GROMACS .gro file of C-alpha atoms in nm:
model
  370
    1UNK     CA    1   8.562  13.300  11.649
    2UNK     CA    2   8.876  13.196  11.852
    3UNK     CA    3   9.226  13.431  11.909
    4UNK     CA    4   9.506  13.357  12.154
    5UNK     CA    5   9.839  13.482  12.152
    6UNK     CA    6  10.001  13.238  12.400
    7UNK     CA    7  10.440  13.333  12.443
    8UNK     CA    8  10.518  13.645  12.610
    9UNK     CA    9  10.672  13.853  12.350
   10UNK     CA   10  11.002  14.018  12.447
   11UNK     CA   11  11.261  14.201  12.223
   12UNK     CA   12  11.610  14.283  12.256
   13UNK     CA   13  11.927  14.452  12.016
   14UNK     CA   14  12.151  14.196  12.110
   15UNK     CA   15  12.239  13.840  12.253
   16UNK     CA   16  12.422  13.965  12.585
   17UNK     CA   17  12.107  14.182  12.623
   18UNK     CA   18  11.836  13.921  12.549
   19UNK     CA   19  12.093  13.710  12.815
   20UNK     CA   20  12.073  13.920  13.099
   21UNK     CA   21  11.709  14.000  13.101
   22UNK     CA   22  11.655  13.640  13.110
   23UNK     CA   23  11.934  13.542  13.393
   24UNK     CA   24  12.046  13.271  13.151
   25UNK     CA   25  12.332  13.033  13.359
   26UNK     CA   26  12.450  12.666  13.399
   27UNK     CA   27  12.069  12.578  13.463
   28UNK     CA   28  11.988  12.673  13.107
   29UNK     CA   29  12.027  12.447  12.821
   30UNK     CA   30  12.087  12.668  12.483
   31UNK     CA   31  11.991  12.456  12.147
   32UNK     CA   32  12.146  12.611  11.865
   33UNK     CA   33  12.421  12.595  11.562
   34UNK     CA   34  12.783  12.589  11.629
   35UNK     CA   35  12.829  12.943  11.384
   36UNK     CA   36  12.581  13.091  11.622
   37UNK     CA   37  12.695  12.993  11.933
   38UNK     CA   38  13.094  13.095  11.832
   39UNK     CA   39  12.974  13.409  11.703
   40UNK     CA   40  12.711  13.545  11.968
   41UNK     CA   41  12.725  13.312  12.254
   42UNK     CA   42  13.050  13.215  12.373
   43UNK     CA   43  13.083  13.372  12.654
   44UNK     CA   44  12.731  13.194  12.811
   45UNK     CA   45  12.742  12.986  13.083
   46UNK     CA   46  12.469  12.760  12.978
   47UNK     CA   47  12.493  12.431  12.888
   48UNK     CA   48  12.482  12.352  12.490
   49UNK     CA   49  12.354  12.096  12.281
   50UNK     CA   50  12.445  12.174  11.850
   51UNK     CA   51  12.171  12.136  11.629
   52UNK     CA   52  12.431  12.036  11.361
   53UNK     CA   53  12.588  11.754  11.525
   54UNK     CA   54  12.253  11.545  11.415
   55UNK     CA   55  12.160  11.705  11.122
   56UNK     CA   56  12.284  11.927  10.828
   57UNK     CA   57  11.952  12.044  10.652
   58UNK     CA   58  11.573  12.019  10.744
   59UNK     CA   59  11.471  11.766  11.062
   60UNK     CA   60  11.389  11.448  10.952
   61UNK     CA   61  11.198  11.175  11.248
   62UNK     CA   62  11.477  11.024  11.246
   63UNK     CA   63  11.717  11.301  11.338
   64UNK     CA   64  11.526  11.424  11.575
   65UNK     CA   65  11.469  11.099  11.785
   66UNK     CA   66  11.868  11.098  11.787
   67UNK     CA   67  11.833  11.448  11.951
   68UNK     CA   68  11.559  11.328  12.195
   69UNK     CA   69  11.826  11.032  12.287
   70UNK     CA   70  12.079  11.320  12.339
   71UNK     CA   71  11.856  11.578  12.514
   72UNK     CA   72  11.686  11.304  12.747
   73UNK     CA   73  12.038  11.226  12.920
   74UNK     CA   74  12.103  11.602  13.014
   75UNK     CA   75  11.972  11.772  13.339
   76UNK     CA   76  11.863  12.101  13.285
   77UNK     CA   77  11.532  12.371  13.399
   78UNK     CA   78  11.493  12.537  13.085
   79UNK     CA   79  11.579  12.483  12.706
   80UNK     CA   80  11.629  12.826  12.455
   81UNK     CA   81  11.634  12.724  12.142
   82UNK     CA   82  11.783  12.989  11.875
   83UNK     CA   83  11.777  12.915  11.558
   84UNK     CA   84  11.568  12.910  11.229
   85UNK     CA   85  11.239  12.736  11.215
   86UNK     CA   86  11.401  12.351  11.190
   87UNK     CA   87  11.573  12.429  11.516
   88UNK     CA   88  11.246  12.591  11.661
   89UNK     CA   89  11.051  12.328  11.567
   90UNK     CA   90  11.244  12.080  11.722
   91UNK     CA   91  11.236  12.214  12.045
   92UNK     CA   92  10.940  12.216  12.076
   93UNK     CA   93  10.943  11.849  12.114
   94UNK     CA   94  11.268  11.801  12.258
   95UNK     CA   95  11.070  11.999  12.550
   96UNK     CA   96  10.817  11.756  12.593
   97UNK     CA   97  10.772  11.533  12.884
   98UNK     CA   98  10.744  11.180  12.693
   99UNK     CA   99  11.000  10.888  12.630
  100UNK     CA  100  10.861  10.773  12.273
  101UNK     CA  101  10.996  10.858  11.940
  102UNK     CA  102  10.906  11.100  11.707
  103UNK     CA  103  10.685  10.843  11.536
  104UNK     CA  104  10.462  10.806  11.821
  105UNK     CA  105  10.485  11.130  11.920
  106UNK     CA  106  10.292  11.212  11.630
  107UNK     CA  107  10.001  10.965  11.649
  108UNK     CA  108   9.704  11.087  11.644
  109UNK     CA  109   9.568  11.196  12.000
  110UNK     CA  110   9.931  11.197  12.183
  111UNK     CA  111   9.956  11.512  12.324
  112UNK     CA  112  10.228  11.516  12.594
  113UNK     CA  113  10.274  11.823  12.889
  114UNK     CA  114  10.647  11.989  12.896
  115UNK     CA  115  10.945  11.843  13.133
  116UNK     CA  116  11.125  12.228  13.120
  117UNK     CA  117  11.082  12.616  13.036
  118UNK     CA  118  11.101  12.701  12.671
  119UNK     CA  119  11.239  13.020  12.535
  120UNK     CA  120  11.245  13.027  12.116
  121UNK     CA  121  11.441  13.300  11.968
  122UNK     CA  122  11.403  13.289  11.583
  123UNK     CA  123  11.757  13.381  11.389
  124UNK     CA  124  11.589  13.445  11.057
  125UNK     CA  125  11.268  13.621  10.967
  126UNK     CA  126  11.019  13.387  10.802
  127UNK     CA  127  10.863  13.095  10.993
  128UNK     CA  128  10.742  13.264  11.280
  129UNK     CA  129  10.710  12.943  11.469
  130UNK     CA  130  10.873  13.096  11.799
  131UNK     CA  131  10.501  13.165  11.824
  132UNK     CA  132  10.325  12.877  11.707
  133UNK     CA  133  10.301  12.532  11.863
  134UNK     CA  134  10.338  12.343  11.538
  135UNK     CA  135  10.649  12.147  11.488
  136UNK     CA  136  10.715  12.027  11.128
  137UNK     CA  137  10.940  11.736  11.016
  138UNK     CA  138  11.009  11.530  10.715
  139UNK     CA  139  10.932  11.159  10.688
  140UNK     CA  140  11.119  11.015  10.412
  141UNK     CA  141  10.999  10.683  10.478
  142UNK     CA  142  10.650  10.868  10.352
  143UNK     CA  143  10.817  11.105  10.113
  144UNK     CA  144  10.664  11.382  10.254
  145UNK     CA  145  10.687  11.665  10.536
  146UNK     CA  146  10.441  11.683  10.827
  147UNK     CA  147  10.347  11.888  11.091
  148UNK     CA  148  10.173  11.835  11.430
  149UNK     CA  149  10.026  12.103  11.678
  150UNK     CA  150  10.158  11.991  12.033
  151UNK     CA  151   9.921  12.176  12.302
  152UNK     CA  152  10.235  12.208  12.513
  153UNK     CA  153  10.454  12.336  12.211
  154UNK     CA  154  10.413  12.698  12.291
  155UNK     CA  155  10.698  12.873  12.422
  156UNK     CA  156  10.674  13.062  12.744
  157UNK     CA  157  10.861  13.330  12.576
  158UNK     CA  158  10.914  13.376  12.241
  159UNK     CA  159  11.187  13.674  12.188
  160UNK     CA  160  11.311  13.867  11.920
  161UNK     CA  161  11.674  13.992  11.894
  162UNK     CA  162  11.779  14.277  11.619
  163UNK     CA  163  12.174  14.134  11.617
  164UNK     CA  164  12.074  13.782  11.486
  165UNK     CA  165  12.010  13.941  11.133
  166UNK     CA  166  12.331  14.124  11.135
  167UNK     CA  167  12.551  13.847  10.979
  168UNK     CA  168  12.201  13.647  10.795
  169UNK     CA  169  12.348  13.525  10.478
  170UNK     CA  170  12.119  13.681  10.184
  171UNK     CA  171  11.940  13.389  10.023
  172UNK     CA  172  11.822  13.276  10.407
  173UNK     CA  173  11.724  13.607  10.458
  174UNK     CA  174  11.530  13.605  10.112
  175UNK     CA  175  11.351  13.257  10.126
  176UNK     CA  176  11.285  13.312  10.536
  177UNK     CA  177  11.117  13.661  10.460
  178UNK     CA  178  10.926  13.525  10.168
  179UNK     CA  179  10.806  13.249  10.404
  180UNK     CA  180  10.666  13.476  10.614
  181UNK     CA  181  10.447  13.662  10.371
  182UNK     CA  182  10.286  13.340  10.252
  183UNK     CA  183  10.158  13.261  10.595
  184UNK     CA  184  10.065  13.614  10.598
  185UNK     CA  185   9.889  13.574  10.241
  186UNK     CA  186   9.737  13.270  10.287
  187UNK     CA  187   9.612  13.284  10.645
  188UNK     CA  188   9.424  13.609  10.531
  189UNK     CA  189   9.248  13.409  10.280
  190UNK     CA  190   9.157  13.135  10.475
  191UNK     CA  191   8.788  12.995  10.553
  192UNK     CA  192   8.872  13.047  10.949
  193UNK     CA  193   9.012  13.397  10.905
  194UNK     CA  194   8.894  13.633  11.194
  195UNK     CA  195   8.921  13.996  11.224
  196UNK     CA  196   9.260  13.971  11.453
  197UNK     CA  197   9.444  13.720  11.205
  198UNK     CA  198   9.349  13.948  10.926
  199UNK     CA  199   9.510  14.243  11.081
  200UNK     CA  200   9.826  14.102  11.218
  201UNK     CA  201   9.815  13.952  10.848
  202UNK     CA  202   9.794  14.264  10.652
  203UNK     CA  203  10.030  14.431  10.872
  204UNK     CA  204  10.305  14.178  10.796
  205UNK     CA  205  10.236  14.180  10.407
  206UNK     CA  206  10.250  14.557  10.393
  207UNK     CA  207  10.584  14.547  10.608
  208UNK     CA  208  10.780  14.292  10.368
  209UNK     CA  209  10.658  14.412  10.069
  210UNK     CA  210  10.780  14.764  10.133
  211UNK     CA  211  11.106  14.564  10.248
  212UNK     CA  212  11.133  14.412   9.918
  213UNK     CA  213  11.085  14.781   9.732
  214UNK     CA  214  11.349  14.942   9.903
  215UNK     CA  215  11.600  14.626   9.804
  216UNK     CA  216  11.482  14.679   9.465
  217UNK     CA  217  11.544  15.048   9.461
  218UNK     CA  218  11.829  15.092   9.724
  219UNK     CA  219  12.007  14.746   9.760
  220UNK     CA  220  12.055  14.475  10.027
  221UNK     CA  221  12.209  14.729  10.201
  222UNK     CA  222  11.883  14.833  10.349
  223UNK     CA  223  11.798  14.507  10.491
  224UNK     CA  224  12.007  14.597  10.812
  225UNK     CA  225  11.818  14.897  10.851
  226UNK     CA  226  11.475  14.728  10.824
  227UNK     CA  227  11.603  14.442  11.046
  228UNK     CA  228  11.329  14.499  11.360
  229UNK     CA  229  11.066  14.563  11.095
  230UNK     CA  230  11.128  14.210  10.931
  231UNK     CA  231  11.096  14.054  11.252
  232UNK     CA  232  10.804  14.171  11.356
  233UNK     CA  233  10.697  14.119  10.997
  234UNK     CA  234  10.789  13.754  11.067
  235UNK     CA  235  10.630  13.712  11.420
  236UNK     CA  236  10.299  13.917  11.329
  237UNK     CA  237  10.246  13.623  11.026
  238UNK     CA  238  10.349  13.368  11.293
  239UNK     CA  239  10.111  13.495  11.534
  240UNK     CA  240   9.814  13.395  11.269
  241UNK     CA  241   9.979  13.068  11.204
  242UNK     CA  242   9.938  13.018  11.575
  243UNK     CA  243   9.521  13.102  11.568
  244UNK     CA  244   9.495  12.962  11.177
  245UNK     CA  245   9.699  12.716  10.935
  246UNK     CA  246   9.821  12.820  10.637
  247UNK     CA  247   9.689  12.614  10.287
  248UNK     CA  248   9.748  12.492   9.922
  249UNK     CA  249  10.105  12.681   9.897
  250UNK     CA  250  10.214  12.517  10.193
  251UNK     CA  251  10.033  12.167  10.086
  252UNK     CA  252  10.245  12.183   9.776
  253UNK     CA  253  10.565  12.320   9.903
  254UNK     CA  254  10.605  12.042  10.186
  255UNK     CA  255  10.599  11.766   9.954
  256UNK     CA  256  10.842  11.891   9.663
  257UNK     CA  257  11.035  12.029   9.930
  258UNK     CA  258  11.078  11.634  10.085
  259UNK     CA  259  11.104  11.498   9.734
  260UNK     CA  260  11.387  11.802   9.614
  261UNK     CA  261  11.551  11.868   9.958
  262UNK     CA  262  11.432  12.202   9.906
  263UNK     CA  263  11.473  12.458  10.217
  264UNK     CA  264  11.113  12.515  10.323
  265UNK     CA  265  11.091  12.904  10.248
  266UNK     CA  266  11.213  12.853   9.915
  267UNK     CA  267  10.968  12.588   9.826
  268UNK     CA  268  10.682  12.821   9.939
  269UNK     CA  269  10.829  13.104   9.731
  270UNK     CA  270  10.799  12.889   9.451
  271UNK     CA  271  10.436  12.840   9.441
  272UNK     CA  272  10.317  13.129   9.593
  273UNK     CA  273  10.242  13.339   9.274
  274UNK     CA  274  10.082  13.020   9.049
  275UNK     CA  275   9.898  12.973   9.349
  276UNK     CA  276   9.761  13.306   9.404
  277UNK     CA  277   9.711  13.305   9.017
  278UNK     CA  278   9.446  13.027   8.987
  279UNK     CA  279   9.243  13.217   9.362
  280UNK     CA  280   9.267  13.552   9.169
  281UNK     CA  281   9.091  13.399   8.851
  282UNK     CA  282   8.855  13.127   9.026
  283UNK     CA  283   8.730  13.438   9.265
  284UNK     CA  284   8.817  13.750   9.179
  285UNK     CA  285   8.549  13.938   9.378
  286UNK     CA  286   8.645  13.839   9.696
  287UNK     CA  287   8.878  13.886   9.987
  288UNK     CA  288   9.151  13.862   9.739
  289UNK     CA  289   9.123  14.122   9.643
  290UNK     CA  290   9.198  14.357   9.937
  291UNK     CA  291   9.557  14.191   9.902
  292UNK     CA  292   9.519  14.278   9.514
  293UNK     CA  293   9.471  14.644   9.608
  294UNK     CA  294   9.771  14.631   9.863
  295UNK     CA  295  10.015  14.498   9.594
  296UNK     CA  296   9.871  14.755   9.338
  297UNK     CA  297   9.966  15.050   9.540
  298UNK     CA  298  10.274  14.934   9.729
  299UNK     CA  299  10.412  14.768   9.369
  300UNK     CA  300  10.268  15.082   9.206
  301UNK     CA  301  10.080  14.847   8.956
  302UNK     CA  302   9.972  15.037   8.633
  303UNK     CA  303   9.581  15.064   8.654
  304UNK     CA  304   9.601  14.915   8.284
  305UNK     CA  305   9.433  14.502   8.375
  306UNK     CA  306   9.780  14.401   8.488
  307UNK     CA  307   9.722  14.122   8.754
  308UNK     CA  308   9.896  14.233   9.045
  309UNK     CA  309  10.000  13.897   9.129
  310UNK     CA  310  10.223  13.855   8.774
  311UNK     CA  311  10.369  14.191   8.920
  312UNK     CA  312  10.421  14.043   9.247
  313UNK     CA  313  10.601  13.741   9.110
  314UNK     CA  314  10.787  14.018   8.872
  315UNK     CA  315  10.910  14.154   9.216
  316UNK     CA  316  10.991  13.813   9.401
  317UNK     CA  317  11.178  13.729   9.105
  318UNK     CA  318  11.427  14.023   9.194
  319UNK     CA  319  11.400  13.986   9.561
  320UNK     CA  320  11.385  13.618   9.579
  321UNK     CA  321  11.529  13.443   9.263
  322UNK     CA  322  11.450  13.075   9.236
  323UNK     CA  323  11.480  12.813   8.967
  324UNK     CA  324  11.257  12.605   8.713
  325UNK     CA  325  11.116  12.281   8.854
  326UNK     CA  326  11.306  12.055   8.634
  327UNK     CA  327  11.651  12.209   8.784
  328UNK     CA  328  11.549  12.099   9.108
  329UNK     CA  329  11.486  11.740   8.916
  330UNK     CA  330  11.132  11.741   8.850
  331UNK     CA  331  10.974  11.616   8.566
  332UNK     CA  332  10.675  11.618   8.315
  333UNK     CA  333  10.589  11.277   8.487
  334UNK     CA  334  10.574  11.362   8.788
  335UNK     CA  335  10.298  11.615   8.772
  336UNK     CA  336   9.979  11.388   8.850
  337UNK     CA  337  10.149  11.205   9.074
  338UNK     CA  338  10.336  11.469   9.321
  339UNK     CA  339   9.975  11.610   9.296
  340UNK     CA  340   9.782  11.304   9.397
  341UNK     CA  341  10.045  11.273   9.658
  342UNK     CA  342   9.957  11.648   9.790
  343UNK     CA  343   9.594  11.550   9.812
  344UNK     CA  344   9.672  11.242   9.988
  345UNK     CA  345   9.889  11.336  10.290
  346UNK     CA  346   9.827  11.750  10.321
  347UNK     CA  347   9.415  11.736  10.362
  348UNK     CA  348   9.548  11.919  10.705
  349UNK     CA  349   9.659  12.216  10.463
  350UNK     CA  350   9.434  12.187  10.221
  351UNK     CA  351   9.101  12.209  10.373
  352UNK     CA  352   9.244  12.602  10.502
  353UNK     CA  353   9.231  12.744  10.096
  354UNK     CA  354   9.060  13.008   9.966
  355UNK     CA  355   8.867  12.777   9.685
  356UNK     CA  356   8.916  12.444   9.677
  357UNK     CA  357   9.247  12.327   9.464
  358UNK     CA  358   9.149  11.976   9.271
  359UNK     CA  359   9.469  11.774   9.137
  360UNK     CA  360   9.402  11.930   8.826
  361UNK     CA  361   9.484  12.254   8.978
  362UNK     CA  362   9.770  12.123   9.139
  363UNK     CA  363   9.931  11.965   8.851
  364UNK     CA  364   9.881  12.295   8.654
  365UNK     CA  365  10.049  12.486   8.930
  366UNK     CA  366  10.344  12.222   8.871
  367UNK     CA  367  10.312  12.334   8.480
  368UNK     CA  368  10.350  12.710   8.524
  369UNK     CA  369  10.679  12.631   8.700
  370UNK     CA  370  10.857  12.385   8.440
   0.00000   0.00000   0.00000
């Protein structure tokens, strides 16, 4: 068994409090989006590099190569990344001490050291990547997203700032928090899960589902009251993810999101219910019963044989609505080729499944959502 918590964790109510505590100044480089800088950071003396000067969506290897070219010309002591998962994942690579491109960095065995201090500050409540060392980029040349863990990718400090959720658009909140839920649920069932990851995962699942029930009962205004709870739940799921990788939901979402340019959290939310229904059908007496029981209690699922993952599906439809796969551009004829591509490119994740998923199982997941 192995478990580690690498970055120091900090929490602040505002960016100003965080900046004062970390004494941000001219030797620091803030890597963020323009709108975030304009809204929260205009008074900072730190240097700035804007993610949106290079990319207007999730990062590709080509876009990150351009970021690397720009940042290698700059002089700074600490890289302070403030944003969603795309920004934080990119920052882990930008802080590495290397002159090669992304393709070179993603080659097997390549593990550069870090050239600067690294502080990661999430502005969403989903990926939890402020406490992981993995960077996930889209590689259009191979038609899929690929992730790699860098030993030096762990931040020195991971910082949760309540204020950053105050202006989060609802769709971003919904899909990012759903991604945190997926992390926690998948890792809880992973073969390499430990009592420590179990503890973080179950706490995260409980917090997110309770928050979702409050949204359904009291409306979206409850999100701000629960902002810190969502940030902590996302962070807890991220701590688990730093120790045990996610599984089949993420594997299927990686390929689909790459082909159809679907944001990561939206893609993982799509595939969570059908994958877990397969798990529950194949091994209903295993560890999944503990998640099923928690869902039953929080969602008040009737004790009449109702599948708790059907109830979860219904809750997600209210809080994180999505589209059918054909509305994203997928066709019936894509099911088998997509399944084969997942098997080919995502073994890093598929080995963490609760039970094995065959290409027929994956094709059935697509069928369920068509």
